[in-house]
């Protein structure tokens, strides 16, 4: 089972918008609206930021938004802030194996 | 508020078995639609889903680890466990337990704090 593909790094200046892509297949990202995004600061457990492609859990700022087109999902951070500097992982339900679930390769977001 | 807490040895010798338990508090492990999973993260690397279990005992494993992994659930004690056999140094990682919401878009909405397990002689 291959991991979903994300860019290794993305950077932006405070106040700018950045977008992180997450590419899978028709057996995962493209086949279901079950894409989630997680933020992970160093030494901490990941935190759920987006679920079901576009939904934000309570407490997550609306600067974070998600979308999907075909086999690629995206996370956009608008009005980038210093505290957004972290690693971000996408994930998806998958029907292609016994696994149920697969993560992306991860993207390091740097605030310049 | 749901809480998950990993416990188990932090040092395991090569070829031996890594065993971890995740205690769930603030909610029932037998709630329908929720799956309970293990995820690991080698130092400096990304997240890897190891597998998950439903309260009925149904299990789902990462094909790359399947022959070495067993995940089980103990509903009477509201906990679930991970066994990873024949470990090598490549199994050194932070191990997280987590809840997967099968009725809520398959998001992993609650995580334990994680425990670093080192494989070394």
mmCIF file of C-alpha atoms in Angstrom:
data_model
loop_
_atom_site.group_PDB
_atom_site.id
_atom_site.type_symbol
_atom_site.label_atom_id
_atom_site.label_comp_id
_atom_site.label_asym_id
_atom_site.label_seq_id
_atom_site.Cartn_x
_atom_site.Cartn_y
_atom_site.Cartn_z
ATOM 1 C CA UNK A 1 0.000 0.000 0.000
ATOM 2 C CA UNK A 2 1.670 3.235 -1.151
ATOM 3 C CA UNK A 3 1.475 6.445 0.810
ATOM 4 C CA UNK A 4 -0.340 9.429 -0.677
ATOM 5 C CA UNK A 5 2.064 11.877 -2.353
ATOM 6 C CA UNK A 6 2.669 15.335 -0.860
ATOM 7 C CA UNK A 7 5.348 17.938 -1.594
ATOM 8 C CA UNK A 8 8.203 17.726 0.892
ATOM 9 C CA UNK A 9 8.072 21.413 1.731
ATOM 10 C CA UNK A 10 6.040 24.554 1.164
ATOM 11 C CA UNK A 11 6.865 28.037 2.406
ATOM 12 C CA UNK A 12 5.237 31.419 2.566
ATOM 13 C CA UNK A 13 5.443 34.786 4.239
ATOM 14 C CA UNK A 14 3.108 35.874 7.033
ATOM 15 C CA UNK A 15 -0.276 36.845 5.649
ATOM 16 C CA UNK A 16 0.148 34.929 2.423
ATOM 17 C CA UNK A 17 -1.810 31.853 1.330
ATOM 18 C CA UNK A 18 -0.240 28.491 0.649
ATOM 19 C CA UNK A 19 -1.646 25.256 -0.733
ATOM 20 C CA UNK A 20 -0.483 21.711 -0.017
ATOM 21 C CA UNK A 21 -1.434 18.971 -2.461
ATOM 22 C CA UNK A 22 -2.116 15.316 -1.704
ATOM 23 C CA UNK A 23 -2.239 12.909 -4.645
ATOM 24 C CA UNK A 24 -3.630 9.406 -4.457
ATOM 25 C CA UNK A 25 -5.602 7.076 -6.672
ATOM 26 C CA UNK A 26 -9.190 6.205 -7.473
ATOM 27 C CA UNK A 27 -9.023 3.634 -4.655
ATOM 28 C CA UNK A 28 -8.506 6.297 -2.020
ATOM 29 C CA UNK A 29 -8.548 10.083 -2.539
ATOM 30 C CA UNK A 30 -10.400 9.965 -5.835
ATOM 31 C CA UNK A 31 -12.918 7.357 -4.840
ATOM 32 C CA UNK A 32 -14.230 8.756 -1.566
ATOM 33 C CA UNK A 33 -14.816 12.063 0.156
ATOM 34 C CA UNK A 34 -12.929 10.791 3.172
ATOM 35 C CA UNK A 35 -9.792 12.914 3.075
ATOM 36 C CA UNK A 36 -8.469 14.350 6.327
ATOM 37 C CA UNK A 37 -5.621 16.705 7.136
ATOM 38 C CA UNK A 38 -3.446 16.801 10.253
ATOM 39 C CA UNK A 39 -1.073 19.383 11.705
ATOM 40 C CA UNK A 40 1.892 18.193 13.731
ATOM 41 C CA UNK A 41 4.215 20.434 15.710
ATOM 42 C CA UNK A 42 7.592 19.007 16.816
ATOM 43 C CA UNK A 43 7.289 16.530 19.654
ATOM 44 C CA UNK A 44 3.497 16.606 19.589
ATOM 45 C CA UNK A 45 0.773 14.256 18.425
ATOM 46 C CA UNK A 46 -0.940 15.164 15.165
ATOM 47 C CA UNK A 47 -4.066 17.321 15.356
ATOM 48 C CA UNK A 48 -7.073 16.910 13.076
ATOM 49 C CA UNK A 49 -7.575 20.054 10.982
ATOM 50 C CA UNK A 50 -9.930 18.965 8.169
ATOM 51 C CA UNK A 51 -12.172 15.922 7.688
ATOM 52 C CA UNK A 52 -14.396 14.735 4.845
ATOM 53 C CA UNK A 53 -12.372 16.903 2.422
ATOM 54 C CA UNK A 54 -13.776 20.269 3.497
ATOM 55 C CA UNK A 55 -15.059 20.127 7.089
ATOM 56 C CA UNK A 56 -13.309 21.766 10.027
ATOM 57 C CA UNK A 57 -13.607 20.385 13.566
ATOM 58 C CA UNK A 58 -14.725 22.891 16.156
ATOM 59 C CA UNK A 59 -11.844 25.052 17.303
ATOM 60 C CA UNK A 60 -9.949 24.988 14.011
ATOM 61 C CA UNK A 61 -9.601 28.417 12.478
ATOM 62 C CA UNK A 62 -11.370 29.105 9.193
ATOM 63 C CA UNK A 63 -7.983 30.063 7.717
ATOM 64 C CA UNK A 64 -7.675 26.351 7.035
ATOM 65 C CA UNK A 65 -9.724 24.990 4.148
ATOM 66 C CA UNK A 66 -9.783 21.822 2.084
ATOM 67 C CA UNK A 67 -10.808 20.822 -1.412
ATOM 68 C CA UNK A 68 -10.519 17.953 -3.870
ATOM 69 C CA UNK A 69 -10.340 17.463 -7.605
ATOM 70 C CA UNK A 70 -10.067 13.987 -9.037
ATOM 71 C CA UNK A 71 -7.330 12.042 -7.276
ATOM 72 C CA UNK A 72 -5.779 15.141 -5.677
ATOM 73 C CA UNK A 73 -6.857 16.823 -2.456
ATOM 74 C CA UNK A 74 -5.557 20.165 -1.252
ATOM 75 C CA UNK A 75 -5.185 22.041 2.016
ATOM 76 C CA UNK A 76 -5.059 25.830 1.824
ATOM 77 C CA UNK A 77 -3.845 27.999 4.675
ATOM 78 C CA UNK A 78 -4.884 31.623 4.242
ATOM 79 C CA UNK A 79 -3.373 34.508 6.171
ATOM 80 C CA UNK A 80 -0.354 32.426 7.105
ATOM 81 C CA UNK A 81 0.819 32.904 10.696
ATOM 82 C CA UNK A 82 4.002 31.954 12.513
ATOM 83 C CA UNK A 83 2.207 29.276 14.530
ATOM 84 C CA UNK A 84 1.184 27.529 11.303
ATOM 85 C CA UNK A 85 4.779 26.383 10.850
ATOM 86 C CA UNK A 86 4.500 22.622 11.283
ATOM 87 C CA UNK A 87 4.318 19.346 9.410
ATOM 88 C CA UNK A 88 1.052 18.573 7.637
ATOM 89 C CA UNK A 89 -0.220 15.140 6.654
ATOM 90 C CA UNK A 90 -3.176 14.152 4.548
ATOM 91 C CA UNK A 91 -4.947 10.824 4.918
ATOM 92 C CA UNK A 92 -7.692 8.911 3.202
ATOM 93 C CA UNK A 93 -9.902 5.913 3.562
ATOM 94 C CA UNK A 94 -8.758 3.264 1.083
ATOM 95 C CA UNK A 95 -10.450 0.288 -0.465
ATOM 96 C CA UNK A 96 -7.300 -1.112 -2.021
ATOM 97 C CA UNK A 97 -6.075 -3.357 0.750
ATOM 98 C CA UNK A 98 -6.753 -4.692 4.191
ATOM 99 C CA UNK A 99 -5.506 -1.435 5.652
ATOM 100 C CA UNK A 100 -8.594 0.799 5.688
ATOM 101 C CA UNK A 101 -6.563 3.979 5.945
ATOM 102 C CA UNK A 102 -3.436 5.547 4.408
ATOM 103 C CA UNK A 103 -1.377 8.660 5.221
ATOM 104 C CA UNK A 104 0.388 11.097 2.953
ATOM 105 C CA UNK A 105 4.149 11.517 2.909
ATOM 106 C CA UNK A 106 3.976 14.782 4.840
ATOM 107 C CA UNK A 107 4.767 18.430 4.055
ATOM 108 C CA UNK A 108 6.907 20.766 6.090
ATOM 109 C CA UNK A 109 5.391 24.259 6.104
ATOM 110 C CA UNK A 110 7.843 27.063 6.773
ATOM 111 C CA UNK A 111 6.767 30.600 7.571
ATOM 112 C CA UNK A 112 9.450 32.904 6.214
ATOM 113 C CA UNK B 1 -13.406 14.322 26.848
ATOM 114 C CA UNK B 2 -11.991 11.159 25.336
ATOM 115 C CA UNK B 3 -8.419 10.355 26.303
ATOM 116 C CA UNK B 4 -6.054 7.686 25.036
ATOM 117 C CA UNK B 5 -2.872 6.655 26.839
ATOM 118 C CA UNK B 6 -0.193 4.321 25.527
ATOM 119 C CA UNK B 7 1.814 2.129 27.886
ATOM 120 C CA UNK B 8 4.465 -0.530 27.537
ATOM 121 C CA UNK B 9 8.229 -1.105 27.422
ATOM 122 C CA UNK B 10 10.231 1.700 25.845
ATOM 123 C CA UNK B 11 13.212 -0.537 25.006
ATOM 124 C CA UNK B 12 12.931 -3.791 23.078
ATOM 125 C CA UNK B 13 15.723 -6.072 21.891
ATOM 126 C CA UNK B 14 16.036 -7.049 18.218
ATOM 127 C CA UNK B 15 14.077 -10.201 17.281
ATOM 128 C CA UNK B 16 11.811 -9.815 20.307
ATOM 129 C CA UNK B 17 8.179 -8.692 20.475
ATOM 130 C CA UNK B 18 7.058 -5.111 20.974
ATOM 131 C CA UNK B 19 3.881 -4.935 23.074
ATOM 132 C CA UNK B 20 1.869 -1.796 23.762
ATOM 133 C CA UNK B 21 -1.515 -1.155 25.322
ATOM 134 C CA UNK B 22 -3.787 1.840 24.824
ATOM 135 C CA UNK B 23 -6.151 2.686 27.674
ATOM 136 C CA UNK B 24 -9.264 4.584 26.624
ATOM 137 C CA UNK B 25 -11.023 6.858 29.118
ATOM 138 C CA UNK B 26 -13.927 9.259 28.833
ATOM 139 C CA UNK B 27 -15.783 7.031 26.398
ATOM 140 C CA UNK B 28 -16.524 3.416 25.551
ATOM 141 C CA UNK B 29 -14.343 1.410 23.226
ATOM 142 C CA UNK B 30 -17.508 -0.497 22.277
ATOM 143 C CA UNK B 31 -19.193 2.525 20.683
ATOM 144 C CA UNK B 32 -20.380 1.708 17.190
ATOM 145 C CA UNK B 33 -18.691 3.263 14.144
ATOM 146 C CA UNK B 34 -15.379 3.846 15.915
ATOM 147 C CA UNK B 35 -12.238 1.946 15.093
ATOM 148 C CA UNK B 36 -9.137 1.928 17.255
ATOM 149 C CA UNK B 37 -5.760 2.102 15.629
ATOM 150 C CA UNK B 38 -2.014 2.182 15.973
ATOM 151 C CA UNK B 39 0.181 4.590 14.045
ATOM 152 C CA UNK B 40 3.931 4.947 14.193
ATOM 153 C CA UNK B 41 6.455 7.597 13.265
ATOM 154 C CA UNK B 42 10.184 6.795 12.998
ATOM 155 C CA UNK B 43 12.421 9.636 14.199
ATOM 156 C CA UNK B 44 12.411 12.422 11.631
ATOM 157 C CA UNK B 45 10.038 10.585 9.313
ATOM 158 C CA UNK B 46 6.361 10.503 8.418
ATOM 159 C CA UNK B 47 3.319 8.770 9.834
ATOM 160 C CA UNK B 48 2.618 5.123 9.072
ATOM 161 C CA UNK B 49 -0.708 3.469 9.796
ATOM 162 C CA UNK B 50 -0.025 0.059 11.384
ATOM 163 C CA UNK B 51 -3.582 -1.201 11.678
ATOM 164 C CA UNK B 52 -6.892 -0.931 13.428
ATOM 165 C CA UNK B 53 -9.467 -2.961 15.319
ATOM 166 C CA UNK B 54 -13.226 -2.705 15.810
ATOM 167 C CA UNK B 55 -14.796 -3.523 19.157
ATOM 168 C CA UNK B 56 -16.155 -6.745 17.653
ATOM 169 C CA UNK B 57 -12.577 -7.876 17.076
ATOM 170 C CA UNK B 58 -12.384 -7.270 13.321
ATOM 171 C CA UNK B 59 -8.909 -6.166 12.345
ATOM 172 C CA UNK B 60 -7.304 -4.308 9.468
ATOM 173 C CA UNK B 61 -3.544 -4.308 8.960
ATOM 174 C CA UNK B 62 -0.958 -2.533 6.843
ATOM 175 C CA UNK B 63 0.036 -5.177 4.272
ATOM 176 C CA UNK B 64 3.710 -4.324 4.795
ATOM 177 C CA UNK B 65 3.483 -5.282 8.491
ATOM 178 C CA UNK B 66 0.657 -7.799 8.456
ATOM 179 C CA UNK B 67 2.741 -10.935 8.976
ATOM 180 C CA UNK B 68 4.280 -9.487 12.168
ATOM 181 C CA UNK B 69 1.353 -7.569 13.705
ATOM 182 C CA UNK B 70 -1.557 -8.456 15.949
ATOM 183 C CA UNK B 71 -3.995 -5.841 17.249
ATOM 184 C CA UNK B 72 -6.573 -6.930 19.789
ATOM 185 C CA UNK B 73 -9.340 -5.305 21.805
ATOM 186 C CA UNK B 74 -10.304 -5.816 25.470
ATOM 187 C CA UNK B 75 -13.758 -4.328 25.905
ATOM 188 C CA UNK B 76 -14.026 -5.270 29.579
ATOM 189 C CA UNK B 77 -11.031 -3.067 30.391
ATOM 190 C CA UNK B 78 -11.733 -0.474 27.677
ATOM 191 C CA UNK B 79 -8.358 -0.906 26.044
ATOM 192 C CA UNK B 80 -6.701 -2.276 22.949
ATOM 193 C CA UNK B 81 -3.245 -3.626 22.280
ATOM 194 C CA UNK B 82 -0.492 -3.932 19.702
ATOM 195 C CA UNK B 83 1.983 -6.761 19.256
ATOM 196 C CA UNK B 84 4.787 -6.421 16.716
ATOM 197 C CA UNK B 85 6.934 -9.509 16.445
ATOM 198 C CA UNK B 86 10.534 -10.014 15.331
ATOM 199 C CA UNK B 87 11.425 -6.342 15.645
ATOM 200 C CA UNK B 88 14.501 -4.731 14.124
ATOM 201 C CA UNK B 89 16.085 -1.307 14.549
ATOM 202 C CA UNK B 90 13.830 -0.130 11.729
ATOM 203 C CA UNK B 91 10.870 -0.518 14.092
ATOM 204 C CA UNK B 92 12.230 2.219 16.366
ATOM 205 C CA UNK B 93 9.535 4.888 16.357
ATOM 206 C CA UNK B 94 7.028 6.917 18.313
ATOM 207 C CA UNK B 95 3.943 4.743 18.543
ATOM 208 C CA UNK B 96 0.562 6.466 18.770
ATOM 209 C CA UNK B 97 -2.800 4.969 19.528
ATOM 210 C CA UNK B 98 -5.801 6.743 18.065
ATOM 211 C CA UNK B 99 -9.516 6.642 17.358
ATOM 212 C CA UNK B 100 -10.734 6.408 13.784
ATOM 213 C CA UNK B 101 -14.272 7.698 13.278
ATOM 214 C CA UNK B 102 -15.847 5.365 10.748
ATOM 215 C CA UNK B 103 -19.104 7.288 10.935
ATOM 216 C CA UNK B 104 -17.470 10.696 10.668
ATOM 217 C CA UNK B 105 -15.528 10.654 7.461
ATOM 218 C CA UNK B 106 -12.876 8.224 8.621
ATOM 219 C CA UNK B 107 -10.945 10.923 10.431
ATOM 220 C CA UNK B 108 -8.528 10.124 13.222
ATOM 221 C CA UNK B 109 -10.019 12.511 15.726
ATOM 222 C CA UNK B 110 -8.374 11.521 19.008
ATOM 223 C CA UNK B 111 -4.735 10.616 19.542
ATOM 224 C CA UNK B 112 -2.640 9.446 22.450
ATOM 225 C CA UNK B 113 0.443 11.450 23.324
ATOM 226 C CA UNK B 114 2.683 8.813 21.764
ATOM 227 C CA UNK B 115 5.446 6.680 23.230
ATOM 228 C CA UNK B 116 8.955 6.310 21.833
ATOM 229 C CA UNK B 117 9.955 2.673 21.539
ATOM 230 C CA UNK B 118 13.593 1.992 20.815
ATOM 231 C CA UNK B 119 14.807 -1.309 19.394
ATOM 232 C CA UNK B 120 18.343 -1.911 20.544
ATOM 233 C CA UNK B 121 20.464 -4.623 22.083
#
